[in-house]
Coordinates of C-alpha atoms in Angstrom, one line a residue:
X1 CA 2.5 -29.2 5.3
X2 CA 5.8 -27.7 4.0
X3 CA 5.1 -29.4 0.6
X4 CA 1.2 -28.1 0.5
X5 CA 3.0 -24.5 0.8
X6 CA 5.3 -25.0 -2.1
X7 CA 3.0 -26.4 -4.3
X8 CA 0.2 -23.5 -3.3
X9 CA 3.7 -21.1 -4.8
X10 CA 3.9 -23.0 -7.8
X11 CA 0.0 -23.1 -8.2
X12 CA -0.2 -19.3 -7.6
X13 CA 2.9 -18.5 -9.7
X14 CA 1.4 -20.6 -12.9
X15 CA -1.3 -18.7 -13.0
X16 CA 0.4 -15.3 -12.2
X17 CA 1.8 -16.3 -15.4
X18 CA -1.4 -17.2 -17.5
X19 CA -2.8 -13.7 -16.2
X20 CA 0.1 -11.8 -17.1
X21 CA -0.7 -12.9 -20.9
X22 CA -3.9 -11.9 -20.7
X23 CA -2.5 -8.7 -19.8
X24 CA -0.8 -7.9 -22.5
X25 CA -3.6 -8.8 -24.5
X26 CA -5.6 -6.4 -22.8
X27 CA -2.9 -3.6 -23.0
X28 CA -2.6 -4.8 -26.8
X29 CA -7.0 -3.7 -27.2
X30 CA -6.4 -0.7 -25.3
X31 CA -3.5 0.7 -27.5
X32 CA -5.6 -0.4 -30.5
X33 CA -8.7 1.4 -29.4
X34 CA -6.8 4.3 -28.2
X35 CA -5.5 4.7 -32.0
X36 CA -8.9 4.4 -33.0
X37 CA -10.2 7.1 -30.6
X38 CA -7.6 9.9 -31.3
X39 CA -10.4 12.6 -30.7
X40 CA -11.0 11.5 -27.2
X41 CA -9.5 13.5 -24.7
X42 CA -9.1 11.5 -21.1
X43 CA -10.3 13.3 -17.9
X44 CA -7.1 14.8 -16.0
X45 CA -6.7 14.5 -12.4
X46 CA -6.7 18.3 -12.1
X47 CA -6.0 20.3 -15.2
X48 CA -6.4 19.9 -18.9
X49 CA -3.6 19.8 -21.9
X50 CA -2.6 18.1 -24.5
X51 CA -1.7 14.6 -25.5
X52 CA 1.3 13.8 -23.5
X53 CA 4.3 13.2 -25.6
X54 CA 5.3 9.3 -25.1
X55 CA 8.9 9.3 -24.3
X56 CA 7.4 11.5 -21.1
X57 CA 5.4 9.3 -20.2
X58 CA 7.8 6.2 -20.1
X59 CA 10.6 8.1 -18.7
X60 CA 8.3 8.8 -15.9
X61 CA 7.2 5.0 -15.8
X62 CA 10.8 4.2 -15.7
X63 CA 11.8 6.8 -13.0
X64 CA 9.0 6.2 -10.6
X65 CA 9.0 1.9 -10.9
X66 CA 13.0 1.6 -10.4
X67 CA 12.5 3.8 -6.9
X68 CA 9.2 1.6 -6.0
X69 CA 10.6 -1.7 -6.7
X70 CA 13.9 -1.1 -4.9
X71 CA 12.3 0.5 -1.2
X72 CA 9.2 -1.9 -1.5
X73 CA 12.2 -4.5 -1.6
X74 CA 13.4 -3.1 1.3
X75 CA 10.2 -3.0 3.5
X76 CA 8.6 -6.4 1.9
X77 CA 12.6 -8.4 3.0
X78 CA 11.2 -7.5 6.6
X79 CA 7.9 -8.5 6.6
X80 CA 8.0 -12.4 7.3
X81 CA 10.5 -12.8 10.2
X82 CA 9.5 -9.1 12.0
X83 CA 7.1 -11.0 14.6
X84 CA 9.8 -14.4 14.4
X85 CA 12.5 -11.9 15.4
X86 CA 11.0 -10.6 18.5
X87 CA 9.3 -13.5 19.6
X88 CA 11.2 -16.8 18.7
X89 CA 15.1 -15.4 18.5
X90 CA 15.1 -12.7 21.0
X91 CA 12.6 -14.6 23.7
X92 CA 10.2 -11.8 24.1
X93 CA 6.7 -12.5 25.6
X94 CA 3.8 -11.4 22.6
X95 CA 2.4 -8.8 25.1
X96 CA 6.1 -7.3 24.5
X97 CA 6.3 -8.0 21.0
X98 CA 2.7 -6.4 20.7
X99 CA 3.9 -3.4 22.6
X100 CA 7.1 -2.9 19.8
X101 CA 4.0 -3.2 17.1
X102 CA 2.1 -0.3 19.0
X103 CA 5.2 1.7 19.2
X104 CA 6.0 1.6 15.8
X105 CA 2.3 2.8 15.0
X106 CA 2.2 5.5 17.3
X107 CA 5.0 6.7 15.8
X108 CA 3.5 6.4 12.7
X109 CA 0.1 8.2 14.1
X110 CA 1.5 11.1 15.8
X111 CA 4.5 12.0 12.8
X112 CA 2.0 11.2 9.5
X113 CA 0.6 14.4 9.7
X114 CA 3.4 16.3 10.0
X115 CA 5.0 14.3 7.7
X116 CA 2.9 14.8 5.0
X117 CA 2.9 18.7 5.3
X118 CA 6.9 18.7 5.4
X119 CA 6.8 17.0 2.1
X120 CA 4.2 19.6 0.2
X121 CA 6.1 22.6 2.0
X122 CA 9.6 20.9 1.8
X123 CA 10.1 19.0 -1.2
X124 CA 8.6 15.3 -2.0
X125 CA 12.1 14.2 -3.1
X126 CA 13.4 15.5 -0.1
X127 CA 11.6 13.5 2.3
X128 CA 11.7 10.1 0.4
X129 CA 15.9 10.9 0.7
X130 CA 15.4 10.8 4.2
X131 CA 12.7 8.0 4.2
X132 CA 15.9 6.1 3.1
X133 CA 18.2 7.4 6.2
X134 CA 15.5 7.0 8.7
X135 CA 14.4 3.5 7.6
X136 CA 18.4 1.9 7.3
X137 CA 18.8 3.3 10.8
X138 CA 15.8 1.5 12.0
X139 CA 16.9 -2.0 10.4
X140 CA 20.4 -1.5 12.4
X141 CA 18.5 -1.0 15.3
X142 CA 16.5 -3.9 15.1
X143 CA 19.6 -6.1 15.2
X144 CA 20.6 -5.1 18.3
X145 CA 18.3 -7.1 21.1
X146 CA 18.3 -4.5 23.8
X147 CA 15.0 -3.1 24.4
X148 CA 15.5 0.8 24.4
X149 CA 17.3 0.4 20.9
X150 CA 14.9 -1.6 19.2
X151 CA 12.3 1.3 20.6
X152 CA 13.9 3.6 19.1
X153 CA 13.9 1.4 16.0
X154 CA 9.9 0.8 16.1
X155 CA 9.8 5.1 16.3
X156 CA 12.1 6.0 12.9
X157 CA 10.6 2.5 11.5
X158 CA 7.1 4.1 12.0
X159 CA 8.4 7.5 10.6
X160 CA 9.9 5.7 7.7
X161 CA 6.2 4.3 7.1
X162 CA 4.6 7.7 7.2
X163 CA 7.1 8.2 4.3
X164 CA 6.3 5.8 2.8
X165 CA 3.0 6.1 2.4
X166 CA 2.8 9.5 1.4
X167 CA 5.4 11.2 -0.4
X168 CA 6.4 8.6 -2.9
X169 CA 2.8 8.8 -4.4
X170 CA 2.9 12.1 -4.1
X171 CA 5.7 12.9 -6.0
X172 CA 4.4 10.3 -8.9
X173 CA 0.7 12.5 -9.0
X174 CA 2.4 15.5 -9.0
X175 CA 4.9 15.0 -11.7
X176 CA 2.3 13.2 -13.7
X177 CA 0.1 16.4 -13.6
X178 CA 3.2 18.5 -14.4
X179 CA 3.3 16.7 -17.4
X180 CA -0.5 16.7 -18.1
X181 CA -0.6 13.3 -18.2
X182 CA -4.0 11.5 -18.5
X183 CA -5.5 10.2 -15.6
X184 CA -5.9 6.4 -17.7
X185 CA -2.2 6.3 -17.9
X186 CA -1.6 7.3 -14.4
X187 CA -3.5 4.6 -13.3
X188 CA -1.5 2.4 -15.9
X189 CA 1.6 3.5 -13.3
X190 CA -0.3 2.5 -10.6
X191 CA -1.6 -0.9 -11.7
X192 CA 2.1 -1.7 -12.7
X193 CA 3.7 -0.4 -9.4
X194 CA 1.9 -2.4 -7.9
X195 CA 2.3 -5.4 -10.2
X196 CA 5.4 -5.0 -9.5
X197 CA 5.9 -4.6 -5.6
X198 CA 3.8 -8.4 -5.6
X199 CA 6.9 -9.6 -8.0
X200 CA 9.5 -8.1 -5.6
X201 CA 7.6 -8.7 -2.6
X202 CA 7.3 -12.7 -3.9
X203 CA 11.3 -12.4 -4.5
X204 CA 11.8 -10.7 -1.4
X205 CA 10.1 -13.5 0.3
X206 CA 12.2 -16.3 -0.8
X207 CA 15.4 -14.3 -0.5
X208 CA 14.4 -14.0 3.1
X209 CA 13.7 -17.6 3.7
X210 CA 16.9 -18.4 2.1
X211 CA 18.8 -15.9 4.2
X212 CA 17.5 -17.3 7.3
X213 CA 18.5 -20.6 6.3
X214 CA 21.8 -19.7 5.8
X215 CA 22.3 -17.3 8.4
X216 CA 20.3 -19.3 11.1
X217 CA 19.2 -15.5 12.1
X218 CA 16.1 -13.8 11.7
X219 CA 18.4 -10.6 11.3
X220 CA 20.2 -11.3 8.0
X221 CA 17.3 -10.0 6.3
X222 CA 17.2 -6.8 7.9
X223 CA 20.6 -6.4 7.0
X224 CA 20.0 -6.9 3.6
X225 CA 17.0 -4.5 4.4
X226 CA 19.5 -1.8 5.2
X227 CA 21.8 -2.1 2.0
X228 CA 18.6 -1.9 -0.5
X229 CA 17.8 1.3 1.2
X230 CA 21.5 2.8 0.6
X231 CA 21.1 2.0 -2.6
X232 CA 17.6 3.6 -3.4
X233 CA 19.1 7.2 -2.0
X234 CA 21.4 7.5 -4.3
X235 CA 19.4 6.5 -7.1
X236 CA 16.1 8.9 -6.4
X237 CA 19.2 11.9 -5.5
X238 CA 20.5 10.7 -9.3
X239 CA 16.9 10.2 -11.1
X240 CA 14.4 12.3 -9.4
X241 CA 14.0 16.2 -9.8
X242 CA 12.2 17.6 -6.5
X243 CA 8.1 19.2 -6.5
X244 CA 6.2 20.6 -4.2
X245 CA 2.5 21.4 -3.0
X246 CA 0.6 24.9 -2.6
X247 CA 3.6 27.4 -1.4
X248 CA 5.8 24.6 -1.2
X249 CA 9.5 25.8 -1.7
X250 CA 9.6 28.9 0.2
X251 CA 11.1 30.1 2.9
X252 CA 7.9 31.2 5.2
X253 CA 7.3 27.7 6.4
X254 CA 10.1 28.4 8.6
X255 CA 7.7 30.7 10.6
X256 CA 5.5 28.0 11.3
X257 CA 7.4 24.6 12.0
X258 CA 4.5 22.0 13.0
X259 CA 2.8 23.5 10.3
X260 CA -0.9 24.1 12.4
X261 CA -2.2 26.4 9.8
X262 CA -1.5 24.1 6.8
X263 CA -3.2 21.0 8.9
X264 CA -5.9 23.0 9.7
X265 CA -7.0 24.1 6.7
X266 CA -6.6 20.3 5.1
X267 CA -9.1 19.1 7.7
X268 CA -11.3 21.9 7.0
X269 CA -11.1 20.3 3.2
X270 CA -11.6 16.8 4.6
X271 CA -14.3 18.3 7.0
X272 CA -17.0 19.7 4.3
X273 CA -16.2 17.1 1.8
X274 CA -18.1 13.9 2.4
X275 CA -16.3 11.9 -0.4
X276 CA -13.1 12.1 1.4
X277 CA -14.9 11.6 4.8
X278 CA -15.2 8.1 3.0
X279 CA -11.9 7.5 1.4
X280 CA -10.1 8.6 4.8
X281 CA -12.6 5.8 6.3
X282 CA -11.7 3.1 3.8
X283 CA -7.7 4.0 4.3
X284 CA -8.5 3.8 7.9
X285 CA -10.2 0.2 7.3
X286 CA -8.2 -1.4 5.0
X287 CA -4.8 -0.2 5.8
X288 CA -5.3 -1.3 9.4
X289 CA -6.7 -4.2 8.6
X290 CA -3.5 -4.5 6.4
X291 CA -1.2 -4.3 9.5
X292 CA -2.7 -6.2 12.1
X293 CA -2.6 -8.8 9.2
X294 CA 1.0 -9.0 9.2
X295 CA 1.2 -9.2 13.4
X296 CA -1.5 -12.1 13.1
X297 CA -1.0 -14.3 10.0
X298 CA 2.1 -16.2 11.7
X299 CA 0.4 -16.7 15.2
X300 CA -2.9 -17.7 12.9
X301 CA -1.6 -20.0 10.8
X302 CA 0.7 -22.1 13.6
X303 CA -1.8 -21.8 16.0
X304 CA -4.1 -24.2 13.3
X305 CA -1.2 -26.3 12.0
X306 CA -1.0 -29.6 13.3
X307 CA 2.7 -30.6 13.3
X308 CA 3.7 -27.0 14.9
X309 CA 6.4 -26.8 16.3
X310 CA 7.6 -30.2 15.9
X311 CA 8.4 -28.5 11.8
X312 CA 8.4 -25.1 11.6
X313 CA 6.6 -23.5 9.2
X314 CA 7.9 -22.0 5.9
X315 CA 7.2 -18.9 6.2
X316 CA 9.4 -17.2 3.6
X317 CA 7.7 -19.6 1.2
X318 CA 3.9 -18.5 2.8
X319 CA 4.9 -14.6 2.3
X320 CA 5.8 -15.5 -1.3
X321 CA 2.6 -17.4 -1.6
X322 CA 0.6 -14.0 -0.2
X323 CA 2.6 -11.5 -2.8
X324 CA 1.7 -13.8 -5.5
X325 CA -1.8 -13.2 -4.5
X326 CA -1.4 -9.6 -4.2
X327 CA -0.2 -9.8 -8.0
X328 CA -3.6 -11.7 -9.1
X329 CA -5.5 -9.0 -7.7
X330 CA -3.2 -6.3 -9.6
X331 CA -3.5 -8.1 -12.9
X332 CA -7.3 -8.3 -12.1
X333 CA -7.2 -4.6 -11.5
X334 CA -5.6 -4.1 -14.5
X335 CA -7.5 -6.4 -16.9
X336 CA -10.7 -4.8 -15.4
X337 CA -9.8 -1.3 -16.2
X338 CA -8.0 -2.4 -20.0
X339 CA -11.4 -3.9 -20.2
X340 CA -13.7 -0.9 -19.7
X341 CA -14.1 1.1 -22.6
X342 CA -13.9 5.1 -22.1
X343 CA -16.9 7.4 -22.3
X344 CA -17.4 8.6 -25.8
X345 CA -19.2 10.9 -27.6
X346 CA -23.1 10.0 -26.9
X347 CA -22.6 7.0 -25.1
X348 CA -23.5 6.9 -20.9
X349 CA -20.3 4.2 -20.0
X350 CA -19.1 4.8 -16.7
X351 CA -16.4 7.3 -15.7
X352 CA -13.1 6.3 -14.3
X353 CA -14.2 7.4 -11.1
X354 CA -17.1 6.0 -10.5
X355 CA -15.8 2.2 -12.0
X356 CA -12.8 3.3 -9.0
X357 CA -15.2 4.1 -6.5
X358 CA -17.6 0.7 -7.2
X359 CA -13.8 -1.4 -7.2
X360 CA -12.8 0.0 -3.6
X361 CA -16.4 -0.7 -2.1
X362 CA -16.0 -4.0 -3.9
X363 CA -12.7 -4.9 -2.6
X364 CA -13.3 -3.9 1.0
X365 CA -16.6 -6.2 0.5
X366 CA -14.1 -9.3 -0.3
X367 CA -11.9 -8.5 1.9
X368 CA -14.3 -8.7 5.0
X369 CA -15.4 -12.2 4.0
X370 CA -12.0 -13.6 3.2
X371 CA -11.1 -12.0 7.3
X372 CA -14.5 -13.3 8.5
X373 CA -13.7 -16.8 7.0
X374 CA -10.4 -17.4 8.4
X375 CA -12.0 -16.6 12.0
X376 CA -14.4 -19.2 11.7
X377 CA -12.4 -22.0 10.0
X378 CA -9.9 -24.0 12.4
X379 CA -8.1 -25.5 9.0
X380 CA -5.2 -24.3 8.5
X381 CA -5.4 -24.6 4.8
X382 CA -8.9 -22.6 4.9
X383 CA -6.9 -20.2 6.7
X384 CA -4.2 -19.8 3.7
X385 CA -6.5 -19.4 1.5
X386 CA -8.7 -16.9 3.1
X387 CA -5.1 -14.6 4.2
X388 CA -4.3 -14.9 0.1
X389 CA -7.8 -13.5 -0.8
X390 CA -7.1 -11.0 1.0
X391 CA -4.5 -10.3 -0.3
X392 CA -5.2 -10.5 -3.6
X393 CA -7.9 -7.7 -2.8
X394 CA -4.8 -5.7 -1.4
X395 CA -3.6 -6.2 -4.8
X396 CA -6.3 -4.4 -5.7
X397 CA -6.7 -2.2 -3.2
X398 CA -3.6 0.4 -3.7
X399 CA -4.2 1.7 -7.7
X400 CA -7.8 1.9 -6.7
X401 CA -7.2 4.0 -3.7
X402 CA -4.4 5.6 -5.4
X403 CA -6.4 6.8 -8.8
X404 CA -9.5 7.9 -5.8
X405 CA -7.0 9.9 -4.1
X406 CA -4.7 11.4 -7.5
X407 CA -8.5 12.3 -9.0
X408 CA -10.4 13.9 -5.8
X409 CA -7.5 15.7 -3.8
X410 CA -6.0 18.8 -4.6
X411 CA -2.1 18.9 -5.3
X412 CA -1.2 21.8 -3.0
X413 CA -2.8 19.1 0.0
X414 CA -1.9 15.9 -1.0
X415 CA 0.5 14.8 0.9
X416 CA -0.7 16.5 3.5
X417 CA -4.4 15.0 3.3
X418 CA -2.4 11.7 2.6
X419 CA -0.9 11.9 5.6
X420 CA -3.7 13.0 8.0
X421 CA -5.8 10.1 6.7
X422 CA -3.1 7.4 8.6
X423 CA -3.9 9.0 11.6
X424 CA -7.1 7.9 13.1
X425 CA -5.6 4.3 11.0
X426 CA -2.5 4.3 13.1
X427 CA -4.9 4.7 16.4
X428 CA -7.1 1.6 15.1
X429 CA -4.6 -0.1 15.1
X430 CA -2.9 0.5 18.3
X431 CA -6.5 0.0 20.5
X432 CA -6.6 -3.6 18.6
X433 CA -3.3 -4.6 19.1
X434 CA -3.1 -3.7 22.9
X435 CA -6.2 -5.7 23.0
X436 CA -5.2 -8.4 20.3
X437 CA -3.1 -10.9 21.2
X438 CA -3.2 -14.3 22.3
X439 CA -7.2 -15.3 22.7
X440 CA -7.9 -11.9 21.7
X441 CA -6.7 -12.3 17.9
X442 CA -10.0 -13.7 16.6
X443 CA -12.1 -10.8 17.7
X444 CA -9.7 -8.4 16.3
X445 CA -9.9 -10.2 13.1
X446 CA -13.5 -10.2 13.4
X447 CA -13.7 -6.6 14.0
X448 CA -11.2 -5.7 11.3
X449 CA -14.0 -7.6 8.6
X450 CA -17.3 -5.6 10.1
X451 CA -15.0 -2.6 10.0
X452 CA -14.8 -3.7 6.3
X453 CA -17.8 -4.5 5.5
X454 CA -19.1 -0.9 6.6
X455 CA -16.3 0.6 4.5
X456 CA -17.9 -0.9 1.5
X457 CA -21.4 0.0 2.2
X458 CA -20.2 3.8 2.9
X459 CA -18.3 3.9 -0.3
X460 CA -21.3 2.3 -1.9
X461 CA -23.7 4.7 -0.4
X462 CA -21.2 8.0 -0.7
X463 CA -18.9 7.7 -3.1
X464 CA -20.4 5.7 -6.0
X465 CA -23.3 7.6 -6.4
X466 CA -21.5 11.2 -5.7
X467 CA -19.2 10.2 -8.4
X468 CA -22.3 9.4 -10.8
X469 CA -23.6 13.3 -10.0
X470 CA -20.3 14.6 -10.7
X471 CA -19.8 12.6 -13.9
X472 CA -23.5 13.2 -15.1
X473 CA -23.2 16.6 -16.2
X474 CA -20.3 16.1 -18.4
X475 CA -22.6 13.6 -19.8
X476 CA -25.0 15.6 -20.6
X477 CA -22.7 18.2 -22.1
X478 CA -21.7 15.1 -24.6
X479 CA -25.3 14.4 -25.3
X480 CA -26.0 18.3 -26.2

């Protein structure tokens, strides 16, 4: 099967290729209709002004892209040899390794909330600098195979992930609105980060498989891991300037250091607003969906392959194979909203939130069929084609998310709100993987696509046609 997986690369790479030409052809109609439509003022996320100058908004691009594609580098060189590590070189039982897993999202869970009020009240910038420290100390740790260090690697790894998570987009939406840039080309930023975290996650992938070979140790990547990160503090200390949220940048945070106030009042926000009831329900979904994925895709796929372990499988090569996938649902992202023209004056298209609310309800729609699929085929290459749809709807999944949340929560919260939303993810996805290993794993697949499944019918039900009542009065103030 080692040459079914590296012709699946090539397959998926081809046509990463023929999409990415149809992109440009669809950037190519949007510039041309944008020149045409020089009256038309786009929606911004939270304040009007003027036509952003272009040099701006490309210097932003730039700025924002060179960070992203180096630490997504750094956490995607990790990702296929994190269960091979624990399990295969160091010997541990998967109970064990499953425990490590659970660490590292408690960690996650208990700091995200706190994490994301440090980086309003502190300084975005600030906290992805130490995203960088907290995250290389976590890929030493993991080298060393004695059990209290690589728990305290799974805690600053799950830290590191809060980080992650939050304050980078953070600091994009918020320098964006600084520079009153229009919601369409924010989502532009998105749909090329996240273009390009599939071509550096694929390149990641390989670089890891080839590291292993060399090295004959499921470590070498980590350490590779750890120099990426070096490299990306100095170059957001170099690049970035620092923003805040609401009272950010003061002094009287001091007086309140677990910042109770501040997390109260964002859940008071969350509490009355039913819209971001949803989108805190679809993070809670899809995201943890998202990581049991990575603790079950190994086990899944050997566990159906015939000549395992007699040849091990090529799993550098398979992770490649999943980013690739993660890049056709990006470009499909992208083509979809090139496509889609902006309201105009006396016309009743669609707003860019609700075509981003009926995307997410869409994607977690896929997704629990692509999950449910692979539960209930026993080939192995259903089940590599059912883990790439899904990913290809994760692809998807973080520009639409990411243009929901930029659009519908407020700057002075939003790494706060950001932040609290990965909590009651972080506890999904400790109950399933204390309950899902071994015979287990199917049922917590299975749960993870009904979980899915009633994502998308809530966003459906909520979001969709909330964002058609907020977008209909501005319609009808066109139409006067």
């Amino acid at each position: 099967m080692v040459a079914f997986y590296e012709l699946q690369l090539i397959l998926l790479v081809s046509s990463c290729l023929v999409f990415l030409l149809l992109e440009r052809h669809a950037s190519s109609r949007k510039r041309a209709a944008a020149a045409t439509a020089k009256d038309y003022h786009a929606d911004r996320l939270e304040n009007g002004g003027s036509t952003v100058p272009v040099n701006a908004l490309a210097k932003l691009t730039r700025q924002y892209l060179l960070v992203y594609a180096i630490v997504m580098g750094a956490d995607w060189l990790q990702g296929p040899y994190v269960y091979s590590l624990y399990r295969e070189q160091y010997g541990m039982p998967e109970r064990m390794v499953a425990v490590l897993f659970v660490t590292g999202f408690m960690s996650a869970g208990l700091t995200a909330p706190l994490v994301g009020v440090w980086a309003d009240q502190h300084g975005r910038k600030k906290l992805c600098l130490v995203f960088c420290i907290t995250y290389a100390f976590a890929c030493l740790c993991i080298n060393v195979p004695y059990l209290p260090i690589l728990f305290l690697g799974r805690l600053t790894a799950g830290i590191s992930t809060s980080i992650l998570y939050s304050a980078f987009e953070s600091w994009l939406v918020s320098s964006a609105n600084s520079l009153t840039i229009p919601s369409s080309d924010l989502s532009s930023i998105f749909g090329r980060a996240t273009l390009v975290n599939g071509f550096v996650a694929t390149g990641a992938g390989i670089i890891s498989n080839q590291l292993v070979s060399i090295t004959k140790s499921f470590a070498s990547p980590f350490i590779a891991s750890g120099g990426l990160l070096v490299f990306a503090y100095f170059v957001i200390k170099a690049r970035w300037i620092e923003n805040y949220g609401g009272g950010g940048g003061t002094t009287i945070a001091n007086v309140d250091p677990l910042q109770l106030r501040r997390l109260g009042q964002a859940w008071k926000i969350v509490r009355n607003d039913p819209i971001l009831m949803v989108i805190g329900l679809t993070q809670t979904c899809f995201e943890g969906s998202m990581y049991l994925f990575v603790f079950v895709w190994v086990p899944s796929l050997q566990e159906a392959s015939p000549s395992f372990p007699m040849v091990a499988l090529p799993l550098g090569y398979i992770f490649s194979s999943f980013m690739m996938s993660m890049m056709l649902g990006s470009l499909l992202y992208t083509a979809i909203t090139s496509y889609t023209p902006p309201p105009s004056l006396g016309s009743h298209n669609e707003s860019s939130l609700t075509l981003h609310a009926k995307l997410s309800s869409l994607v977690c729609a896929v997704s629990a069929f692509a999950l449910a699929l692979s539960t209930r085929s026993e080939s192995e290459r259903v089940r590599f084609w059912s883990f790439c749809a899904f990913e290809a709807c994760v692809g998807m999944y973080y520009p639409v998310q990411g243009m929901l949340r930029g659009t519908l929560i407020p700057n002075e919260h939003r790494a706060t709100l950001s932040a609290l939303f990965r909590v009651p993810l972080n506890v999904f996805v400790v109950v399933s993987l204390m309950t899902g290993v071994s015979s287990a794993r199917n049922a917590v697949l299975s749960a993870s696509s009904l979980m899915l499944a009633f994502s998308a019918l809530m966003t459906a039900l909520v979001v969709v046609s909330k964002a058609d009542d907020m977008t209909s009065p501005e319609a009808n103030a066109r139409d006067a």
